[in-house]
XYZ file of C-alpha atoms in Angstrom:
560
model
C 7.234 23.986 50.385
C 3.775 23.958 49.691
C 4.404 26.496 46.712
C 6.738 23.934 45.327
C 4.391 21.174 45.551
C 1.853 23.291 43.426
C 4.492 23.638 40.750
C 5.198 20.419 40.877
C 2.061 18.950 40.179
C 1.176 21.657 37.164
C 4.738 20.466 35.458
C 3.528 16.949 35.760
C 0.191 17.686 34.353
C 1.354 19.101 31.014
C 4.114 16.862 30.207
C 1.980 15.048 27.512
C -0.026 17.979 26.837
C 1.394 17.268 23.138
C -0.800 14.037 23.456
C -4.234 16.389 23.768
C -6.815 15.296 21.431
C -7.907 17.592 18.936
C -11.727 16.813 20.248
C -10.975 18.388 23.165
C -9.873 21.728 21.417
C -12.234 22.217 18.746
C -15.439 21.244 21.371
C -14.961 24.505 23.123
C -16.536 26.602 20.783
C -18.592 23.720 18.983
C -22.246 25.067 17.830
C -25.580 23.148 16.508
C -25.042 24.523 13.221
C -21.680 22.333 13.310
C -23.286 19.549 14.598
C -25.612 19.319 11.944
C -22.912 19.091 9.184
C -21.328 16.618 11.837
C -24.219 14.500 11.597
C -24.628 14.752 7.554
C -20.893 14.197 7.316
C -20.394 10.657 9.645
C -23.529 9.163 7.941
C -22.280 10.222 4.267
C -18.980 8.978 4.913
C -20.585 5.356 7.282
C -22.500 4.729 3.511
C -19.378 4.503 1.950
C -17.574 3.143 4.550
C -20.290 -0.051 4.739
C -19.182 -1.739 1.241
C -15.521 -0.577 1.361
C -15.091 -2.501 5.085
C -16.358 -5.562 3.707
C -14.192 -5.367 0.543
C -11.204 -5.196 2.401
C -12.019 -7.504 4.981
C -12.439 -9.950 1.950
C -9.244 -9.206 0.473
C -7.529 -9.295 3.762
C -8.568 -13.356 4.128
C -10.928 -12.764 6.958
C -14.285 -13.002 7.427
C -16.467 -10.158 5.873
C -17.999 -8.864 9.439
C -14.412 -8.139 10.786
C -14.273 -4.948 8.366
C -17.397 -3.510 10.267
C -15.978 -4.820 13.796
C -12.577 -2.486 12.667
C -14.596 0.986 11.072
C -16.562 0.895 14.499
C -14.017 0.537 16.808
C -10.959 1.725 15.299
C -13.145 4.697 13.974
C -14.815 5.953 17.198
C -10.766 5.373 19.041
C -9.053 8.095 16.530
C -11.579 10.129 16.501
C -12.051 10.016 20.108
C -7.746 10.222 20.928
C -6.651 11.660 17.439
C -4.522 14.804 16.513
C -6.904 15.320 13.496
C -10.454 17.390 13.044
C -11.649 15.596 10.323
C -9.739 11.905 10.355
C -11.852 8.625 9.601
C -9.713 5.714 10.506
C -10.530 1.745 9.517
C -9.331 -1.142 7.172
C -7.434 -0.187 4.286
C -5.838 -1.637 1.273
C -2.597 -1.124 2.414
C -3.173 -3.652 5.211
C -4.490 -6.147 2.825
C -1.654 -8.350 1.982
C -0.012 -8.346 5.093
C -3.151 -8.909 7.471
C -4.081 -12.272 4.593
C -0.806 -13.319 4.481
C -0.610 -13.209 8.809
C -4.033 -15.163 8.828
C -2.659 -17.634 6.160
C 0.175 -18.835 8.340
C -0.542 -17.825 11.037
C -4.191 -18.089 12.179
C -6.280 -14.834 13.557
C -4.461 -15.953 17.237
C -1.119 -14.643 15.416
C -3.072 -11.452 13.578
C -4.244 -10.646 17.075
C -0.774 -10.702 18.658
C 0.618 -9.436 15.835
C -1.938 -5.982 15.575
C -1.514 -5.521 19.518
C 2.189 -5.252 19.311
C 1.866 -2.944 16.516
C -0.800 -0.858 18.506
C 1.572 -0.687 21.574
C 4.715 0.333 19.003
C 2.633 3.093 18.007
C 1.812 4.320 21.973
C 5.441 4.411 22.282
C 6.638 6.396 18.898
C 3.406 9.051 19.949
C 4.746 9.199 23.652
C 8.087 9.737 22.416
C 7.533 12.207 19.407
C 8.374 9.945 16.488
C 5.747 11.665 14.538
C 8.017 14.029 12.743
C 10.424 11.311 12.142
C 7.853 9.283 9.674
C 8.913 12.073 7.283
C 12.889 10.194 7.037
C 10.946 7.281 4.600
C 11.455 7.950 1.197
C 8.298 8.522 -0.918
C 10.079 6.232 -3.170
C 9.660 3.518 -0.912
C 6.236 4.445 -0.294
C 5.443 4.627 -3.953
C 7.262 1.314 -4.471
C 5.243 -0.445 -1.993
C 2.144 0.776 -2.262
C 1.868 0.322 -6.153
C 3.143 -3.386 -5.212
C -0.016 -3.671 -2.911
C -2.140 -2.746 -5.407
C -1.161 -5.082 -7.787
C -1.161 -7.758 -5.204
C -4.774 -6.710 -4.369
C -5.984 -6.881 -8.083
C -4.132 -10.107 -8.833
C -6.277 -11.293 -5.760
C -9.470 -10.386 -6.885
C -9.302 -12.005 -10.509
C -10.445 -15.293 -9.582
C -13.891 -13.974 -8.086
C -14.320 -11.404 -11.002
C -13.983 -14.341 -13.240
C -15.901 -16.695 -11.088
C -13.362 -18.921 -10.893
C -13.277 -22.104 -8.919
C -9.703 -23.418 -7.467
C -9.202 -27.479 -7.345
C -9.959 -28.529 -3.658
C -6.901 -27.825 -0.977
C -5.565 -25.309 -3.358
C -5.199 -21.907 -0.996
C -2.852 -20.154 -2.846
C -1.092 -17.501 -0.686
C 1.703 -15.278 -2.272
C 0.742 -13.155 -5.380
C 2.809 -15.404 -7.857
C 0.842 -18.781 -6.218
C -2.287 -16.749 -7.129
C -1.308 -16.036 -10.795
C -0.432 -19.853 -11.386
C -3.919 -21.133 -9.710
C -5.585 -18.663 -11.306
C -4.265 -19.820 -14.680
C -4.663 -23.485 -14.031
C -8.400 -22.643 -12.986
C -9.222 -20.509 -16.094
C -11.230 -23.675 -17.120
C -13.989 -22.635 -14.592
C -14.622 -19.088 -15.752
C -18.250 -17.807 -15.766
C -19.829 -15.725 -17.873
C -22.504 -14.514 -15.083
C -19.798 -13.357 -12.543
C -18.147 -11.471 -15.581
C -21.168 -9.898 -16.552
C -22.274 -9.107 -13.016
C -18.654 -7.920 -12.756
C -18.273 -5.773 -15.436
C -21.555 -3.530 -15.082
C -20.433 -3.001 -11.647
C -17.001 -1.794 -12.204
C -18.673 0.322 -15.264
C -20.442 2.034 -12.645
C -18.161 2.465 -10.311
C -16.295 4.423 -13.291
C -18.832 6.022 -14.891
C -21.139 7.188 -12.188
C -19.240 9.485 -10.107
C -18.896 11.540 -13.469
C -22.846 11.699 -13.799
C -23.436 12.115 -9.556
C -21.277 13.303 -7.272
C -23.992 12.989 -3.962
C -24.590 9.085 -3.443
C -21.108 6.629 -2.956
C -20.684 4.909 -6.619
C -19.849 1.651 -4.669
C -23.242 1.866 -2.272
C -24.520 1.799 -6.083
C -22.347 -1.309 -7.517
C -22.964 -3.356 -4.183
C -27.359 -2.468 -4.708
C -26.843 -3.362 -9.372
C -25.098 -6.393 -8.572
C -27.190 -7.524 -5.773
C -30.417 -7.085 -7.833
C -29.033 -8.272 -11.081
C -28.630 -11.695 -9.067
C -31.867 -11.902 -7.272
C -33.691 -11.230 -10.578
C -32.106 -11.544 -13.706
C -32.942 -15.458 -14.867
C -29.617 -17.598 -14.982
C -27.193 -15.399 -12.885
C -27.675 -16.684 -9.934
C -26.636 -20.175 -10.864
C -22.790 -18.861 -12.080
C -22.491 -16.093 -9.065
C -21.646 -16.457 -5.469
C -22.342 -14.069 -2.562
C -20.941 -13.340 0.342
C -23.641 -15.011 2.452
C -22.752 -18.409 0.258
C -19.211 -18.568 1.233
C -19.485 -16.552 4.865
C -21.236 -16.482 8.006
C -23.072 -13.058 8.700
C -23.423 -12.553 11.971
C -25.698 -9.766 13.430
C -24.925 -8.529 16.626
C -22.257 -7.763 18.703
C -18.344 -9.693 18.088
C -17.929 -12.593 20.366
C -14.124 -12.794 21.468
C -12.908 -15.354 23.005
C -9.299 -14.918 24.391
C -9.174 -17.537 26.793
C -7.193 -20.438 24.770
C -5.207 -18.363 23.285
C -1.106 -19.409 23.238
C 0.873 -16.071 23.872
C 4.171 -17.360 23.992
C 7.763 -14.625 24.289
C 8.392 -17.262 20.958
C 5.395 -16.446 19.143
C 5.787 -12.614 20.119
C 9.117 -12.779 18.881
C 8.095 -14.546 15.156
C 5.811 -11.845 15.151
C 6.847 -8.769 15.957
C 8.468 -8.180 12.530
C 5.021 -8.264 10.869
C 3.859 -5.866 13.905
C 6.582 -3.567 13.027
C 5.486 -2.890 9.894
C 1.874 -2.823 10.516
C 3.368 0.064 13.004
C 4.739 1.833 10.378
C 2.269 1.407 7.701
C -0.380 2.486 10.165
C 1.958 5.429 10.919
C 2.663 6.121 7.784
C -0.847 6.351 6.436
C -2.697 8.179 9.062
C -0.373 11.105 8.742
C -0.097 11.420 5.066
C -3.954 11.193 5.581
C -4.007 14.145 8.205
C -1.957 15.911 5.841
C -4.176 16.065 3.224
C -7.347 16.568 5.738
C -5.069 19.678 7.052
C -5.545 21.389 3.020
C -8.987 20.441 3.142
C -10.380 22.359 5.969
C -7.090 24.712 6.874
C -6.034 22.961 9.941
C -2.800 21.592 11.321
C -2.895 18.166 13.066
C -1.370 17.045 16.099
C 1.109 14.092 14.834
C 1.864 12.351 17.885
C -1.543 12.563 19.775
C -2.819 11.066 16.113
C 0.113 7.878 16.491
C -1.027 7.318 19.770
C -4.891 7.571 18.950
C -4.097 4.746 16.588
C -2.561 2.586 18.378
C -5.048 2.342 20.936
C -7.371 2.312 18.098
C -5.670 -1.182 17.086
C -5.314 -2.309 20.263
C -9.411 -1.897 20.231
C -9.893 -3.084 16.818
C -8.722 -6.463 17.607
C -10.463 -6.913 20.833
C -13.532 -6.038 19.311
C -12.943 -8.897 16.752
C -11.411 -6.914 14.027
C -8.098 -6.366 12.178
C -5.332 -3.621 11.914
C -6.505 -0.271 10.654
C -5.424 2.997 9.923
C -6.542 6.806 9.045
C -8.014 6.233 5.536
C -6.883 9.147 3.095
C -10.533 8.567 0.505
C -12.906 8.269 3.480
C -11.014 11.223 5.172
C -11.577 13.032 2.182
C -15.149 12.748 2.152
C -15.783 13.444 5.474
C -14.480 16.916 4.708
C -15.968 17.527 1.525
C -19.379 16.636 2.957
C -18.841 19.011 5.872
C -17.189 17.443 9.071
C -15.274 19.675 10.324
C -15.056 18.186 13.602
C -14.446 14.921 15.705
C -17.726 14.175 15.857
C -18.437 13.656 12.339
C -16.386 10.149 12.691
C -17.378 8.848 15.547
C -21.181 9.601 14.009
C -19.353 7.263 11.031
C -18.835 4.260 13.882
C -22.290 4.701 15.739
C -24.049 4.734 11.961
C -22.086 1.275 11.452
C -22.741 -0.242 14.918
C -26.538 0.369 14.291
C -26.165 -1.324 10.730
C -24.465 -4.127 12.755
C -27.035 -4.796 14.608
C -30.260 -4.266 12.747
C -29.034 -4.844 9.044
C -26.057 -6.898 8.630
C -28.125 -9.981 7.484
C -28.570 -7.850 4.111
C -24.780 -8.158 3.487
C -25.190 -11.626 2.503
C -26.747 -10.742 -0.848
C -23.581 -8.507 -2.109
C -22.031 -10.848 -4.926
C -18.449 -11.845 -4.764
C -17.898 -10.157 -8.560
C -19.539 -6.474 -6.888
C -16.678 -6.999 -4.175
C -13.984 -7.677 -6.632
C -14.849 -4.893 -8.872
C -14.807 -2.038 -5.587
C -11.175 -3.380 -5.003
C -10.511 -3.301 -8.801
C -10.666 0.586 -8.258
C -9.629 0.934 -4.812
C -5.796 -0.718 -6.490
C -5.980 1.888 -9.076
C -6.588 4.393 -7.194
C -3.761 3.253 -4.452
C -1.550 2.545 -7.348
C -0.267 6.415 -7.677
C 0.685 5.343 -11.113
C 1.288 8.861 -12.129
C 3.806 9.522 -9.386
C 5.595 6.477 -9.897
C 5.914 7.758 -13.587
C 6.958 11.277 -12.541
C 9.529 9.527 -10.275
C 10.556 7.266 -13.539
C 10.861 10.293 -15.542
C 12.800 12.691 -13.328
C 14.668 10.935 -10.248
C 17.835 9.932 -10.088
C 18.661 6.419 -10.712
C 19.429 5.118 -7.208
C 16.026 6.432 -6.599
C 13.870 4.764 -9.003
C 15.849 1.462 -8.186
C 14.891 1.883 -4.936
C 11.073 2.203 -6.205
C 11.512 -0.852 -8.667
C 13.301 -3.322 -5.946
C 10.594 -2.195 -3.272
C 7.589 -2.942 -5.882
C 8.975 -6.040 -7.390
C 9.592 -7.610 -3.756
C 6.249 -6.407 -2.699
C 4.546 -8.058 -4.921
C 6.426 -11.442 -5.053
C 7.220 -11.369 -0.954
C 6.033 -9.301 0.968
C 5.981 -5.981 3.070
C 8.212 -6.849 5.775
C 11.126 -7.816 3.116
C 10.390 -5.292 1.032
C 10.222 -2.550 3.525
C 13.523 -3.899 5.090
C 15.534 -4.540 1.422
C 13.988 -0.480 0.555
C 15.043 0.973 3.497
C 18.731 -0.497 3.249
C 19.058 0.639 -0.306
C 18.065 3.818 0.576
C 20.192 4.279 2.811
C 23.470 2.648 1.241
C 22.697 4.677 -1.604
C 22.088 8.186 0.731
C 25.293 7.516 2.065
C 26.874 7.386 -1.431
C 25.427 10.156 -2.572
C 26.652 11.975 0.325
C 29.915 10.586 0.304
C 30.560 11.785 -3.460
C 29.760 15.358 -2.293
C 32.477 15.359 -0.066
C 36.188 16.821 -1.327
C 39.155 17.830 -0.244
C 40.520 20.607 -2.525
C 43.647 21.477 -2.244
C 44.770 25.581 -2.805
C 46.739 27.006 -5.162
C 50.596 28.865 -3.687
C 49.151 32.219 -5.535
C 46.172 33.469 -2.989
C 43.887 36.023 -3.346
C 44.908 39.680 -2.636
C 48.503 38.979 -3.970
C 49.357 36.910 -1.168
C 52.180 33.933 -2.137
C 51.526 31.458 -0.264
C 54.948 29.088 0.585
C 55.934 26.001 -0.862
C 56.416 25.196 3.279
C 52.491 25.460 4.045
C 49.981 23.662 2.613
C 45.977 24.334 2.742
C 43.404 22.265 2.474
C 39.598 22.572 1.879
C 37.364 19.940 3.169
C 33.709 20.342 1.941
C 30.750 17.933 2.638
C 29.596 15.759 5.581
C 32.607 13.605 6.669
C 31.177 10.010 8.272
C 32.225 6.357 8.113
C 30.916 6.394 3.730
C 33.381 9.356 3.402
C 36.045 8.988 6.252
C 39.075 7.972 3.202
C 38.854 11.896 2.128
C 40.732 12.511 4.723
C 43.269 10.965 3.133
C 43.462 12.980 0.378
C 45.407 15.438 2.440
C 49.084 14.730 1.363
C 51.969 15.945 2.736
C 55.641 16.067 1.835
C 59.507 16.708 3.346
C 59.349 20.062 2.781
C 55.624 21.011 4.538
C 55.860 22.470 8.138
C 51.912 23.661 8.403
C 48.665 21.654 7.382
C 45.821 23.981 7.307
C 42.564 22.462 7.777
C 39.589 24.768 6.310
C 36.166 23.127 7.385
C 33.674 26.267 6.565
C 31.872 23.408 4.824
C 32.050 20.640 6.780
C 28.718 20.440 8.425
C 28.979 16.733 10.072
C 31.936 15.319 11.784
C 31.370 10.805 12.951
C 33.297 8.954 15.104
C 34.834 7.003 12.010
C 36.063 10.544 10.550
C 37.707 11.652 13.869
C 39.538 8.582 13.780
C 40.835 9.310 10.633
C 41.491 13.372 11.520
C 43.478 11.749 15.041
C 45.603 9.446 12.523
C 46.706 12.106 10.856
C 47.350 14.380 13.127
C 49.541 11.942 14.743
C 51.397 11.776 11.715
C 51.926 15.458 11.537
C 53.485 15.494 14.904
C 55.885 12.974 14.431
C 57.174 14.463 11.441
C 57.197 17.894 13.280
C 54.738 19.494 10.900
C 51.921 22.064 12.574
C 48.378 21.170 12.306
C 45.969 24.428 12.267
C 42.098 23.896 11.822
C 40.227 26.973 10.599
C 36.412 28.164 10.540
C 34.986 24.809 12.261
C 31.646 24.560 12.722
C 29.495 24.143 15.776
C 28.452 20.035 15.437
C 32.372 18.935 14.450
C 33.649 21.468 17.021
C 31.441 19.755 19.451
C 32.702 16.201 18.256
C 36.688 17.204 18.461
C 35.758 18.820 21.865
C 34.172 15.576 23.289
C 36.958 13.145 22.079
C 39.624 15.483 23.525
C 41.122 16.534 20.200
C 41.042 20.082 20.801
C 42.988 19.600 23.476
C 45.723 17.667 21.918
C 46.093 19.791 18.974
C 45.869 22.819 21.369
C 43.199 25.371 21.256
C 45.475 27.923 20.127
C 45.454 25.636 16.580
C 41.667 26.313 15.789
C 41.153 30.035 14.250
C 37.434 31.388 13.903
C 38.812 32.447 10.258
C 41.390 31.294 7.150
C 43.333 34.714 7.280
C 43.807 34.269 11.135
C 44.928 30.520 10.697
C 47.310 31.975 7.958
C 48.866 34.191 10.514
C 49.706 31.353 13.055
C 52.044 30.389 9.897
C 53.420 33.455 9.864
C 52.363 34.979 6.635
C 51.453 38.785 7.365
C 47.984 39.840 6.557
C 46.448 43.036 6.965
């Protein structure tokens, strides 16, 4: 008994040994030399994590300090929990529109909610291996919405690269409510912010061509910030962050205790959770993916899903929003020599310490610097070649699906666009499959100079049959003189419910018209389905042949 109980206890300890962080593996044979690079790495990667936090923090309609709360937290969390060496997790542009649109209507009490649902959606798809499954969502969808994001994100960011000033109570919210204040404010435009702008989106262009070492944007948030303090007459047509924020230095104060969870509000919600779920999901692997080609590893999918949502979980309850891994930060991080866990949690300790000695600084970044980092973080989320490669050489069902998912993007948002892609992609999957099947009928002459009788008649069924193809079945004719149906399934390789019904239909109509049904070569999955409806049984085992020459010879046709 005691034996047992030992057994017992070891099953039960590796049941979620799929869930082991990658820290713990790669620690074991961890060396000083390694935690050097570590260190260079998390403190490369926290420089150009500092501007990038605020930017999208900005963009995402909250206040600027909640993109620092998020790197730290959400950071240290993956890197702590993840499946990844080498993954840097934290805002991102793809959160953007739906975290500003959450906050418009429904206050940070709803983003909160919201971003803790999504985190525990993500626990659940980790514990429950949904990390292969992420790879079902077409990259057309992907493509779609993410090139609708960065559009959104740009359209945003035109009325502080332009300096312009909105009539008071106008808060425009959806992209096309931005376009049409933006236009009715072009009245306001300053020449200062466009100046400041411009020089710092030249640099951020031109300057990782001339240096490769120190983050372009560290160098368009320190121009900009000096061309205001000391250039005569900028100041006056420029704001800064600190004019239009509070920047706090310190520690996040939370303060959960009037907050209205309601099963209603979880309920409103928990679309908009779903889809920061996926999103999350959705970016972290394609960014351990490309961290795996970087430093020849292989990631642990599920331990990463459920490393993030706990890191979202933490993000909000450390005051800040929903994050994700983040595929340029990753990047860097590996190019600079992480190679390691460590590296990113060095990238959240580096950023807590600028929390709490340096934040004050922040202030001085000007509104135009910010606008012209997210300028090129939407081009360079845009994948604007791939969408034209898709263009170019999909099908068309495909790059409808890409248009339909951009164009709703940009003028709703995620969670209909998502939903509307997904639909259409599977509609038209189900066409496409359901063309492929066919039901070929053969010829009285058969190979080997075999006649085959006007009394028998064969049939060749080739392609998935489900509910979208189901009617094929009904392509199988018979007349008064036919006394066998043979069935030839070789290439069936998918048998529904919906099809069954059909093949029980006609079946039925073969017996009462005295005709012999014979099935011949099926394969394992519709074997399985006929088996667990009872149809072998009715038709009779002795009616299913392993081959077409034996099912021939229950017709009695000799074959040698």
């Amino acid at each position: 008994m005691y034996y047992v109980g030992v057994k017992m206890k070891k099953s039960k300890a590796s049941t979620f040994h799929y869930l082991k962080p990658k820290l713990f593996s790669v620690m074991k044979n961890y060396s000083s030399q390694q935690l050097l690079k570590d260190l260079i790495a998390g403190v490369i990667v926290a420089v150009i994590a500092l501007p990038l936090s605020i930017a999208l923090a900005i963009a995402s309609g909250v206040e600027p300090a909640c993109g620092i709360y998020t790197a730290i937290a959400a950071g240290f969390i993956v890197s702590f929990l993840g499946g990844s060496r080498v993954q840097i997790a934290g805002p991102t542009a793809a959160f953007a529109t739906i975290v500003a649109g959450i906050v418009a209507t429904e206050g940070m009490e709803g983003l909160f909610i919201a971003t803790v649902l999504a985190g525990i959606i993500l626990i659940f798809m980790g514990i429950f291996k949904f990390g292969a499954l992420i790879k079902y969502i077409p990259h057309t969808i992907t493509t779609g919405f993410t090139a609708g994001i960065a559009v959104t994100i740009l359209v945003g960011q035109i009325k502080d690269f332009l300096g312009l000033k909105y009539v008071a109570g106008v808060k425009p919210i959806e992209t096309i409510e931005k376009i049409e204040a933006n236009i009715d404010a072009i009245g306001t435009f300053s020449w200062q912010a466009l100046l400041v702008g411009a020089v710092c989106l030249l640099i951020l262009i031109v300057y990782p061509k001339i240096e490769k070492r120190i983050p372009p944007s560290l160098v368009a948030v320190l121009a900009g910030a000096l061309m205001v303090k000391f250039i005569p007459g900028l100041d006056s047509g420029v704001n800064t962050i600190g004019e239009l924020y509070d920047i706090p230095m310190g520690l996040p104060k939370v303060d959960l205790s009037g907050m209205d969870i309601s099963l209603d509000k979880i309920s409103a919600l928990l679309p908009n959770a779903f889809v920061i779920a996926v999103l999350a999901a959705i970016e972290s692997l394609l960014s351990c993916v490309v961290a795996d080609n970087m430093v020849n590893s292989r990631h642990n999918s599920n331990a990463e899903l459920v490393a993030q949502g706990v890191a979202n979980i933490g993000s909000v309850f450390f005051g800040g929003i929903p994050a994700t891994g983040a595929i340029a930060r990753t990047a860097a991080n590996a190019k600079n020599g992480g190679r390691t866990p460590v590296a990113g949690m060095v990238h959240s300790v580096v950023l807590l310490l600028v929390l709490l000695f340096l934040m004050p600084y922040a202030g001085l970044i000007p509104m135009p610097t910010i606008a012209a980092i997210l300028f090129v973080v939407a081009y360079n989320m845009s994948e604007w070649k791939r969408a034209r490669h898709i263009i170019k050489t999909a099908p068309k069902s495909d790059i409808a699906v890409m248009i339909v998912t951009f164009v709703l993007t940009v003028i709703f948002d995620l969670v209909v666009a998502i939903e509307v892609g997904m639909i259409m992609a599977v509609v038209l999957f189900m066409k496409r499959m359901s063309d492929k099947t066919e039901v070929t009928v053969w010829d009285n002459d058969i190979e080997d100079g075999i006649h085959l009788p006007g009394h028998i008649k064969v049939f060749e069924v080739n392609g998935p049959l489900f509910f979208g193809s189901a009617e094929k079945i009904y392509e199988i004719l018979i007349d008064e003189k036919t006394e066998y149906v043979i069935i030839r399934m070789r290439g069936v390789t998918a048998l529904d419910s919906t099809a069954m019904n059909t093949l029980e239909a006609l079946f039925k109509t073969c017996k009462k018209r005295n005709i012999r049904m014979i099935f011949s070569h099926v394969n394992e999955q519709p074997m399985k389905a006929m088996r667990k409806v009872g149809f072998v049984k009715t038709v009779g085992e002795e009616n299913f042949a392993k081959h077409i020459n034996d099912a021939l010879r229950l017709t009695g046709i000799n074959i040698v």
